[in-house]
CSV table of C-alpha atoms in Angstrom, one decimal:
chain,number,residue,atom,x,y,z
A,1,UNK,CA,28.8,-9.9,18.2
A,2,UNK,CA,27.0,-9.5,21.6
A,3,UNK,CA,23.2,-9.2,21.5
A,4,UNK,CA,22.8,-7.4,24.9
A,5,UNK,CA,25.3,-5.2,26.7
A,6,UNK,CA,25.0,-2.9,29.6
A,7,UNK,CA,27.4,-0.2,28.4
A,8,UNK,CA,26.5,3.0,26.5
A,9,UNK,CA,28.4,1.8,23.4
A,10,UNK,CA,27.5,-0.9,21.0
A,11,UNK,CA,29.2,-2.1,17.8
A,12,UNK,CA,26.4,-1.6,15.2
A,13,UNK,CA,26.7,-4.8,13.2
A,14,UNK,CA,29.9,-5.7,11.5
A,15,UNK,CA,30.6,-9.4,11.5
A,16,UNK,CA,34.2,-9.2,10.1
A,17,UNK,CA,37.2,-9.0,12.5
A,18,UNK,CA,39.1,-6.4,10.6
A,19,UNK,CA,38.5,-3.4,8.5
A,20,UNK,CA,37.5,-4.1,4.9
A,21,UNK,CA,38.8,-2.2,1.9
A,22,UNK,CA,35.7,0.0,1.6
A,23,UNK,CA,36.0,1.1,5.3
A,24,UNK,CA,39.7,1.8,5.0
A,25,UNK,CA,39.0,4.0,1.9
A,26,UNK,CA,36.3,5.9,3.9
A,27,UNK,CA,38.7,6.8,6.8
A,28,UNK,CA,39.8,10.4,6.6
A,29,UNK,CA,42.1,10.0,9.7
A,30,UNK,CA,44.3,7.2,10.9
A,31,UNK,CA,41.7,4.9,12.4
A,32,UNK,CA,41.8,1.3,13.5
A,33,UNK,CA,39.3,-1.3,14.6
A,34,UNK,CA,39.5,-2.2,18.3
A,35,UNK,CA,37.7,-4.9,20.3
A,36,UNK,CA,37.1,-4.9,24.0
A,37,UNK,CA,34.8,-6.7,26.3
A,38,UNK,CA,33.0,-3.5,27.2
A,39,UNK,CA,32.7,-1.9,23.7
A,40,UNK,CA,32.9,-4.9,21.3
A,41,UNK,CA,34.2,-4.1,17.8
A,42,UNK,CA,34.5,-0.4,17.2
A,43,UNK,CA,36.5,2.3,15.5
A,44,UNK,CA,39.0,4.4,17.4
A,45,UNK,CA,41.5,7.0,16.4
A,46,UNK,CA,45.3,6.4,16.7
A,47,UNK,CA,45.8,10.1,17.5
A,48,UNK,CA,44.0,12.7,19.6
A,49,UNK,CA,41.2,14.4,17.8
A,50,UNK,CA,40.1,18.0,18.1
A,51,UNK,CA,36.5,19.2,17.8
A,52,UNK,CA,35.2,19.4,14.2
A,53,UNK,CA,37.7,16.9,12.7
A,54,UNK,CA,36.5,14.8,9.7
A,55,UNK,CA,37.1,11.1,10.6
A,56,UNK,CA,35.0,9.3,7.9
A,57,UNK,CA,33.7,10.3,4.5
A,58,UNK,CA,31.8,7.6,2.5
A,59,UNK,CA,29.7,7.2,-0.5
A,60,UNK,CA,26.8,4.7,0.0
A,61,UNK,CA,27.0,1.0,-0.7
A,62,UNK,CA,23.3,1.2,-1.5
A,63,UNK,CA,20.8,4.0,-1.5
A,64,UNK,CA,17.1,4.6,-2.3
A,65,UNK,CA,15.6,8.1,-2.5
A,66,UNK,CA,12.4,8.8,-0.6
A,67,UNK,CA,11.9,12.5,-1.5
A,68,UNK,CA,10.2,12.6,-5.0
A,69,UNK,CA,11.7,16.0,-5.6
A,70,UNK,CA,15.4,14.8,-5.4
A,71,UNK,CA,17.7,13.5,-8.1
A,72,UNK,CA,18.4,9.8,-7.5
A,73,UNK,CA,22.2,10.4,-7.8
A,74,UNK,CA,23.2,13.8,-6.3
A,75,UNK,CA,19.9,14.3,-4.3
A,76,UNK,CA,19.7,17.9,-5.6
A,77,UNK,CA,16.2,19.4,-6.0
A,78,UNK,CA,16.1,20.5,-9.6
A,79,UNK,CA,13.9,19.7,-12.6
A,80,UNK,CA,14.0,16.0,-13.0
A,81,UNK,CA,13.6,13.5,-15.9
A,82,UNK,CA,12.8,9.9,-15.6
A,83,UNK,CA,14.8,7.0,-17.0
A,84,UNK,CA,13.1,6.4,-20.3
A,85,UNK,CA,13.4,2.6,-20.0
A,86,UNK,CA,12.0,1.9,-16.5
A,87,UNK,CA,10.4,5.1,-15.3
A,88,UNK,CA,11.5,4.2,-11.8
A,89,UNK,CA,14.4,6.6,-11.2
A,90,UNK,CA,14.9,10.3,-11.9
A,91,UNK,CA,17.9,12.4,-12.7
A,92,UNK,CA,18.6,16.1,-12.7
A,93,UNK,CA,20.7,15.9,-15.9
A,94,UNK,CA,22.7,13.8,-18.3
A,95,UNK,CA,25.8,13.7,-16.1
A,96,UNK,CA,24.0,12.1,-13.2
A,97,UNK,CA,22.3,9.6,-15.6
A,98,UNK,CA,25.7,8.6,-17.0
A,99,UNK,CA,27.2,8.3,-13.5
A,100,UNK,CA,24.3,6.0,-12.4
A,101,UNK,CA,24.2,3.7,-15.5
A,102,UNK,CA,26.9,1.3,-14.2
A,103,UNK,CA,24.8,0.4,-11.2
A,104,UNK,CA,21.4,1.1,-12.7
A,105,UNK,CA,21.8,-1.1,-15.8
A,106,UNK,CA,21.1,-4.4,-14.1
A,107,UNK,CA,18.1,-3.1,-12.1
A,108,UNK,CA,16.7,-1.2,-15.1
A,109,UNK,CA,15.9,-4.3,-17.0
A,110,UNK,CA,14.2,-5.8,-14.0
A,111,UNK,CA,12.2,-2.6,-13.2
A,112,UNK,CA,10.8,-2.5,-16.7
A,113,UNK,CA,8.9,-5.7,-15.9
A,114,UNK,CA,6.7,-3.9,-13.4
A,115,UNK,CA,6.3,-0.4,-15.0
A,116,UNK,CA,4.5,1.9,-14.5
A,117,UNK,CA,4.6,0.7,-10.9
A,118,UNK,CA,7.6,2.1,-8.9
A,119,UNK,CA,8.8,0.2,-5.9
A,120,UNK,CA,8.8,2.2,-2.6
A,121,UNK,CA,12.2,3.2,-1.1
A,122,UNK,CA,12.5,0.2,1.2
A,123,UNK,CA,11.8,-2.3,-1.6
A,124,UNK,CA,14.1,-0.4,-3.9
A,125,UNK,CA,17.1,-0.5,-1.5
A,126,UNK,CA,16.3,-4.2,-1.0
A,127,UNK,CA,16.4,-4.8,-4.7
A,128,UNK,CA,19.7,-3.0,-5.0
A,129,UNK,CA,21.3,-4.8,-2.1
A,130,UNK,CA,20.2,-8.2,-3.5
A,131,UNK,CA,21.6,-7.4,-6.9
A,132,UNK,CA,24.9,-6.2,-5.3
A,133,UNK,CA,25.1,-9.4,-3.2
A,134,UNK,CA,25.5,-11.5,-6.3
A,135,UNK,CA,29.1,-10.6,-5.8
A,136,UNK,CA,30.1,-12.8,-2.9
A,137,UNK,CA,32.9,-10.4,-1.9
A,138,UNK,CA,30.6,-7.4,-1.7
A,139,UNK,CA,31.1,-5.4,1.6
A,140,UNK,CA,27.3,-5.6,2.2
A,141,UNK,CA,27.7,-9.3,3.1
A,142,UNK,CA,30.1,-8.4,5.9
A,143,UNK,CA,27.3,-6.6,7.8
A,144,UNK,CA,25.5,-8.4,10.5
A,145,UNK,CA,21.8,-9.0,9.9
A,146,UNK,CA,20.5,-10.2,13.3
A,147,UNK,CA,18.2,-12.4,11.2
A,148,UNK,CA,17.8,-14.9,14.0
A,149,UNK,CA,16.4,-12.2,16.2
A,150,UNK,CA,13.7,-10.9,13.8
A,151,UNK,CA,10.4,-10.7,15.5
A,152,UNK,CA,7.2,-12.2,14.1
A,153,UNK,CA,5.8,-8.7,13.8
A,154,UNK,CA,8.8,-7.5,11.7
A,155,UNK,CA,8.6,-10.6,9.5
A,156,UNK,CA,4.9,-10.0,8.9
A,157,UNK,CA,5.5,-6.3,8.0
A,158,UNK,CA,8.3,-7.3,5.7
A,159,UNK,CA,6.1,-9.5,3.5
A,160,UNK,CA,4.8,-6.8,1.2
A,161,UNK,CA,8.3,-5.4,0.7
A,162,UNK,CA,9.7,-8.9,-0.1
A,163,UNK,CA,6.8,-9.5,-2.5
A,164,UNK,CA,7.5,-6.2,-4.3
A,165,UNK,CA,11.2,-7.2,-4.7
A,166,UNK,CA,10.3,-10.6,-5.9
A,167,UNK,CA,8.0,-9.2,-8.5
A,168,UNK,CA,10.9,-7.1,-9.8
A,169,UNK,CA,13.6,-9.8,-9.6
A,170,UNK,CA,11.5,-12.8,-10.4
A,171,UNK,CA,11.7,-16.0,-8.4
A,172,UNK,CA,15.5,-16.3,-8.7
A,173,UNK,CA,16.2,-15.4,-5.0
A,174,UNK,CA,15.0,-17.4,-2.0
A,175,UNK,CA,12.5,-15.6,0.2
A,176,UNK,CA,14.6,-16.4,3.3
A,177,UNK,CA,17.6,-14.7,1.6
A,178,UNK,CA,15.4,-11.7,0.9
A,179,UNK,CA,14.3,-11.6,4.6
A,180,UNK,CA,17.9,-11.8,5.8
A,181,UNK,CA,19.0,-9.0,3.5
A,182,UNK,CA,16.0,-6.9,4.7
A,183,UNK,CA,17.2,-7.5,8.3
A,184,UNK,CA,20.7,-6.4,7.3
A,185,UNK,CA,19.2,-3.2,5.8
A,186,UNK,CA,17.1,-2.5,9.0
A,187,UNK,CA,20.2,-2.9,11.2
A,188,UNK,CA,22.7,-0.9,9.2
A,189,UNK,CA,20.8,1.8,7.3
A,190,UNK,CA,20.9,5.5,7.9
A,191,UNK,CA,18.4,8.2,7.0
A,192,UNK,CA,20.1,10.6,4.6
A,193,UNK,CA,19.2,14.2,5.7
A,194,UNK,CA,19.1,17.4,3.7
A,195,UNK,CA,20.4,20.8,4.8
A,196,UNK,CA,17.2,21.2,6.9
A,197,UNK,CA,17.6,17.9,8.7
A,198,UNK,CA,14.8,16.3,6.7
A,199,UNK,CA,15.1,12.7,5.5
A,200,UNK,CA,15.4,12.4,1.7
A,201,UNK,CA,16.8,8.9,1.3
A,202,UNK,CA,17.8,5.7,3.1
A,203,UNK,CA,21.3,4.3,2.6
A,204,UNK,CA,24.0,1.9,3.9
A,205,UNK,CA,27.6,3.1,4.2
A,206,UNK,CA,30.9,1.4,4.7
A,207,UNK,CA,32.6,2.3,8.0
A,208,UNK,CA,29.5,3.8,9.7
A,209,UNK,CA,28.5,0.4,10.9
A,210,UNK,CA,31.7,0.3,13.0
A,211,UNK,CA,30.7,3.4,14.9
A,212,UNK,CA,29.3,2.6,18.3
A,213,UNK,CA,26.2,4.2,19.7
A,214,UNK,CA,25.7,6.8,22.4
A,215,UNK,CA,22.7,9.0,23.0
A,216,UNK,CA,25.2,11.7,23.7
A,217,UNK,CA,27.6,10.9,20.9
A,218,UNK,CA,31.2,12.2,20.3
A,219,UNK,CA,30.6,12.5,16.6
A,220,UNK,CA,27.9,13.8,14.2
A,221,UNK,CA,26.8,12.3,10.9
A,222,UNK,CA,26.0,14.8,8.2
A,223,UNK,CA,25.5,14.5,4.5
A,224,UNK,CA,26.9,16.3,1.4
A,225,UNK,CA,24.4,15.0,-1.1
A,226,UNK,CA,24.5,11.2,-0.8
A,227,UNK,CA,28.0,11.2,0.8
A,228,UNK,CA,28.1,10.7,4.6
A,229,UNK,CA,30.6,12.7,6.6
A,230,UNK,CA,31.4,12.0,10.3
A,231,UNK,CA,33.0,14.7,12.4
A,232,UNK,CA,33.9,15.0,16.1
A,233,UNK,CA,31.7,17.3,18.1
A,234,UNK,CA,34.2,17.5,21.0
A,235,UNK,CA,37.9,16.7,21.5
A,236,UNK,CA,38.7,13.0,21.9
A,237,UNK,CA,41.9,11.4,23.3
A,238,UNK,CA,43.7,8.8,21.4
A,239,UNK,CA,42.0,5.4,21.5
A,240,UNK,CA,38.6,6.8,22.5
A,241,UNK,CA,35.6,5.1,20.7
A,242,UNK,CA,34.0,7.1,17.9
A,243,UNK,CA,30.3,7.2,18.7
A,244,UNK,CA,27.2,8.4,16.9
A,245,UNK,CA,23.5,8.2,17.8
A,246,UNK,CA,21.5,5.6,16.1
A,247,UNK,CA,18.2,7.2,17.2
A,248,UNK,CA,16.5,10.6,17.3
A,249,UNK,CA,18.0,12.6,20.1
A,250,UNK,CA,14.7,14.3,20.8
A,251,UNK,CA,13.0,11.0,21.8
A,252,UNK,CA,12.4,10.3,25.5
A,253,UNK,CA,14.7,7.7,27.2
A,254,UNK,CA,12.1,4.9,27.4
A,255,UNK,CA,11.3,5.2,23.7
A,256,UNK,CA,15.0,5.4,22.7
A,257,UNK,CA,15.9,2.4,24.7
A,258,UNK,CA,13.0,0.4,23.3
A,259,UNK,CA,14.0,1.3,19.7
A,260,UNK,CA,17.6,0.3,20.4
A,261,UNK,CA,16.6,-3.0,21.9
A,262,UNK,CA,14.1,-3.8,19.1
A,263,UNK,CA,16.3,-2.8,16.1
A,264,UNK,CA,19.9,-3.3,17.4
A,265,UNK,CA,19.3,-5.8,20.2
A,266,UNK,CA,21.1,-4.0,23.1
A,267,UNK,CA,20.1,-2.0,26.1
A,268,UNK,CA,21.7,1.4,26.2
A,269,UNK,CA,23.2,2.5,29.5
A,270,UNK,CA,24.8,5.7,28.4
A,271,UNK,CA,24.7,8.7,30.8
A,272,UNK,CA,21.6,10.1,29.0
A,273,UNK,CA,19.7,6.8,29.5
A,274,UNK,CA,20.7,6.3,33.1
A,275,UNK,CA,20.2,9.8,34.3
A,276,UNK,CA,17.4,9.9,36.9
A,277,UNK,CA,15.6,12.9,35.2
A,278,UNK,CA,14.4,13.0,31.6
A,279,UNK,CA,13.5,16.5,30.5
A,280,UNK,CA,12.1,15.1,27.2
A,281,UNK,CA,9.3,13.5,29.3
A,282,UNK,CA,8.8,16.2,32.0
A,283,UNK,CA,5.6,17.8,32.9
A,284,UNK,CA,5.2,21.5,34.1
A,285,UNK,CA,4.6,22.2,37.7
A,286,UNK,CA,1.3,24.1,37.9
A,287,UNK,CA,2.7,26.3,40.7
A,288,UNK,CA,6.3,27.2,39.9
A,289,UNK,CA,6.4,26.1,36.2
A,290,UNK,CA,9.5,24.0,36.9
A,291,UNK,CA,9.9,20.4,35.5
A,292,UNK,CA,8.2,17.5,37.1
A,293,UNK,CA,9.9,14.3,36.1
A,294,UNK,CA,8.5,10.9,35.2
A,295,UNK,CA,8.2,8.1,37.8
A,296,UNK,CA,6.5,4.7,38.2
A,297,UNK,CA,3.2,6.5,38.7
A,298,UNK,CA,3.6,8.7,35.6
A,299,UNK,CA,5.0,11.7,37.4
A,300,UNK,CA,6.6,12.3,40.8
A,301,UNK,CA,4.7,13.8,43.6
A,302,UNK,CA,6.9,16.9,43.8
A,303,UNK,CA,9.0,19.2,41.7
A,304,UNK,CA,12.5,20.7,42.4
A,305,UNK,CA,10.9,23.3,44.7
A,306,UNK,CA,8.8,20.8,46.6
A,307,UNK,CA,5.5,22.2,45.5
A,308,UNK,CA,2.5,20.2,46.6
A,309,UNK,CA,0.5,18.4,43.9
A,310,UNK,CA,2.6,19.9,41.1
A,311,UNK,CA,0.8,18.0,38.3
A,312,UNK,CA,-3.0,17.5,37.8
A,313,UNK,CA,-3.7,14.2,36.0
A,314,UNK,CA,-7.0,15.7,34.9
A,315,UNK,CA,-5.3,18.6,33.2
A,316,UNK,CA,-2.9,16.2,31.5
A,317,UNK,CA,-5.7,14.2,30.1
A,318,UNK,CA,-7.7,17.2,29.0
A,319,UNK,CA,-4.5,18.5,27.2
A,320,UNK,CA,-4.1,15.2,25.4
A,321,UNK,CA,-7.7,15.2,24.4
A,322,UNK,CA,-7.8,18.8,23.3
A,323,UNK,CA,-4.6,18.4,21.2
A,324,UNK,CA,-5.9,15.3,19.6
A,325,UNK,CA,-9.0,17.2,18.6
A,326,UNK,CA,-6.9,19.8,16.7
A,327,UNK,CA,-6.8,18.5,13.1
A,328,UNK,CA,-6.2,21.6,11.1
A,329,UNK,CA,-2.9,22.9,9.7
A,330,UNK,CA,-3.7,26.6,10.0
A,331,UNK,CA,-1.6,28.8,12.2
A,332,UNK,CA,-4.3,29.4,14.8
A,333,UNK,CA,-4.9,25.6,15.3
A,334,UNK,CA,-1.2,24.9,15.6
A,335,UNK,CA,-0.6,27.8,17.9
A,336,UNK,CA,-3.4,26.5,20.1
A,337,UNK,CA,-1.9,23.0,20.2
A,338,UNK,CA,1.5,24.4,21.2
A,339,UNK,CA,-0.1,26.6,23.9
A,340,UNK,CA,-2.0,23.6,25.3
A,341,UNK,CA,1.1,21.5,25.5
A,342,UNK,CA,3.1,24.2,27.3
A,343,UNK,CA,0.3,24.6,29.8
A,344,UNK,CA,0.7,21.1,31.3
A,345,UNK,CA,4.1,20.0,30.0
A,346,UNK,CA,7.7,21.3,30.3
A,347,UNK,CA,8.9,23.1,27.2
A,348,UNK,CA,11.4,20.3,26.8
A,349,UNK,CA,8.8,17.6,26.6
A,350,UNK,CA,9.1,15.8,23.3
A,351,UNK,CA,5.5,16.5,22.3
A,352,UNK,CA,5.9,20.2,23.1
A,353,UNK,CA,9.0,20.3,21.0
A,354,UNK,CA,7.2,18.5,18.1
A,355,UNK,CA,4.3,21.0,18.4
A,356,UNK,CA,6.8,23.9,18.2
A,357,UNK,CA,8.6,22.5,15.2
A,358,UNK,CA,5.3,22.0,13.4
A,359,UNK,CA,4.1,25.5,14.2
A,360,UNK,CA,7.5,26.9,13.1
A,361,UNK,CA,7.3,25.2,9.8
A,362,UNK,CA,3.7,26.5,9.2
A,363,UNK,CA,4.8,30.1,10.2
A,364,UNK,CA,7.7,29.9,7.7
A,365,UNK,CA,5.4,28.6,4.9
A,366,UNK,CA,2.9,31.4,5.6
A,367,UNK,CA,5.7,34.0,5.9
A,368,UNK,CA,4.4,34.9,9.3
A,369,UNK,CA,7.8,36.1,10.5
A,370,UNK,CA,7.0,37.7,13.8
A,371,UNK,CA,5.2,34.6,15.0
A,372,UNK,CA,8.0,32.4,13.6
A,373,UNK,CA,10.6,34.4,15.4
A,374,UNK,CA,8.9,34.0,18.8
A,375,UNK,CA,8.4,30.3,18.3
A,376,UNK,CA,11.9,29.6,17.0
A,377,UNK,CA,13.6,31.4,19.9
A,378,UNK,CA,11.4,29.5,22.5
A,379,UNK,CA,12.2,26.2,20.7
A,380,UNK,CA,16.0,27.0,20.8
A,381,UNK,CA,15.8,27.8,24.5
A,382,UNK,CA,14.2,24.4,25.1
A,383,UNK,CA,16.9,22.6,23.1
A,384,UNK,CA,19.6,24.5,25.1
A,385,UNK,CA,18.3,22.7,28.2
A,386,UNK,CA,18.8,19.2,26.7
A,387,UNK,CA,22.6,19.1,26.7
A,388,UNK,CA,22.9,18.3,23.0
A,389,UNK,CA,26.3,19.9,22.6
A,390,UNK,CA,27.2,21.1,19.1
A,391,UNK,CA,24.3,19.1,17.6
A,392,UNK,CA,23.3,19.8,14.0
A,393,UNK,CA,19.8,20.1,15.3
A,394,UNK,CA,20.7,23.2,17.3
A,395,UNK,CA,22.9,24.6,14.5
A,396,UNK,CA,20.3,24.4,11.8
A,397,UNK,CA,17.7,26.0,14.1
A,398,UNK,CA,20.1,28.8,15.0
A,399,UNK,CA,20.6,29.4,11.3
A,400,UNK,CA,16.8,29.6,10.7
A,401,UNK,CA,16.5,32.0,13.6
A,402,UNK,CA,19.3,34.2,12.2
A,403,UNK,CA,17.6,34.4,8.9
A,404,UNK,CA,14.2,35.2,10.4
A,405,UNK,CA,15.8,37.9,12.7
A,406,UNK,CA,17.2,39.5,9.5
A,407,UNK,CA,13.8,39.5,7.9
A,408,UNK,CA,12.4,41.1,11.1
A,409,UNK,CA,15.1,43.7,10.9
A,410,UNK,CA,16.6,42.6,14.3
A,411,UNK,CA,20.2,42.8,13.1
A,412,UNK,CA,21.8,42.3,16.4
A,413,UNK,CA,19.7,39.1,16.9
A,414,UNK,CA,20.6,38.0,13.4
A,415,UNK,CA,24.3,38.4,14.1
A,416,UNK,CA,24.0,36.5,17.4
A,417,UNK,CA,22.2,33.5,16.0
A,418,UNK,CA,24.1,33.4,12.7
A,419,UNK,CA,27.4,33.3,14.6
A,420,UNK,CA,26.1,30.5,16.8
A,421,UNK,CA,25.1,28.6,13.6
A,422,UNK,CA,28.4,29.2,12.0
A,423,UNK,CA,30.3,27.9,15.0
A,424,UNK,CA,28.1,24.8,15.5
A,425,UNK,CA,27.7,23.9,11.8
A,426,UNK,CA,31.4,24.6,11.2
A,427,UNK,CA,32.0,21.8,13.8
A,428,UNK,CA,29.4,19.3,12.4
A,429,UNK,CA,29.5,20.1,8.7
A,430,UNK,CA,32.9,21.5,8.1
A,431,UNK,CA,34.1,25.1,7.8
A,432,UNK,CA,34.0,24.9,4.0
A,433,UNK,CA,30.5,23.4,3.8
A,434,UNK,CA,27.8,25.2,1.7
A,435,UNK,CA,25.9,25.9,4.9
A,436,UNK,CA,28.8,27.7,6.7
A,437,UNK,CA,29.9,29.6,3.6
A,438,UNK,CA,26.3,31.0,3.2
A,439,UNK,CA,26.1,31.8,6.9
A,440,UNK,CA,29.4,33.7,6.9
A,441,UNK,CA,28.2,35.7,3.8
A,442,UNK,CA,25.0,36.6,5.7
A,443,UNK,CA,27.0,37.7,8.7
A,444,UNK,CA,29.2,40.0,6.6
A,445,UNK,CA,26.0,41.5,4.9
A,446,UNK,CA,24.3,42.1,8.3
A,447,UNK,CA,27.5,43.6,9.8
A,448,UNK,CA,27.9,45.9,6.8
A,449,UNK,CA,24.4,47.1,7.0
A,450,UNK,CA,24.8,47.9,10.7
A,451,UNK,CA,28.0,49.8,10.0
A,452,UNK,CA,26.4,51.8,7.3
A,453,UNK,CA,23.7,53.2,9.7
């Protein structure tokens, strides 16, 4: 396993030299593990793959729920009941409780020792991984930990998590073993996302650790409850590496590379990271409104149209200060924050996108649909400029816009965005997914109402 490479691809952290049984079982297509000097160990397909093909489907090796409204087995948001013995886990019904008992039995007795306290998600997944690792053949132990590269800051931050796990498990596990397992979790875990792309759990999956990284990946990871599914977002030739993104695609290049170096110990040099211009960090030219890209002195001295003095440092500072002073969650305050960001920054700047997302969520919660429609369409136009392909981020946003358009009685707009969502989410989530089935039903309803007029 290399610790620093200059390519765009990196084998996440598998220390074995061949596919284990758990990974083989997760493969939905004929895949094999390849190893090259450039790419390291990685999964490739033995056959050409079309767009939207399912290549991996995997239940988690270990999982811990972070959303208190979700069942700890199926992740559904339903009325929940706690385990009567430990009070630490919640189920939506008897079937989920029975399904979990095989794995929960061992931890339940330990968790009873600290009730009514409930370990936070990171401590819970550490406890579960340590219990699973009592089996020396468990697939978790095949995953690389990068323990030797853990920084003093990470070790210091890990102490409360390890102390919580030790309180539950007793003093039967050496602290250094706990630290190594926590490093293994940090390197190999994924956030489990719900239908709205919100994190509800953290989990480790067989097979996914063999997928290389690219900031412009060939595949998307989505979730059906706790089950991870990996599909191609574009056609791939036989032997091409299967890549996913380990980091948030809406993070600027410098921040993405820093996170990849810190957490996975490599420097990404994919096309997105080596491009000279980063729209996610661009300012707005005060003359032509075009993007002004970052440079060694914060921003370049000219924009694409060669306007003189395109960015005012004073305006940027005033914008940062004014936005920092906005603390309320009411629509007026959030609208003001977004407007301020767009005055000085490109609409693709990561803070402008974040401000738009927060405002959209607030508009939706307040049922302010006209305002939500304007914000959502502006946000979608910004995402279109970022070359994200058939990203689930764009697909989910298009779905939201389609539903808002229907509420605003803009049926033509609803059809347009719902069709975009059906195409994108059909690629990333599968044509038979609940999302796509619901979208197609909405398309049929809107089309029927238009025909009836």
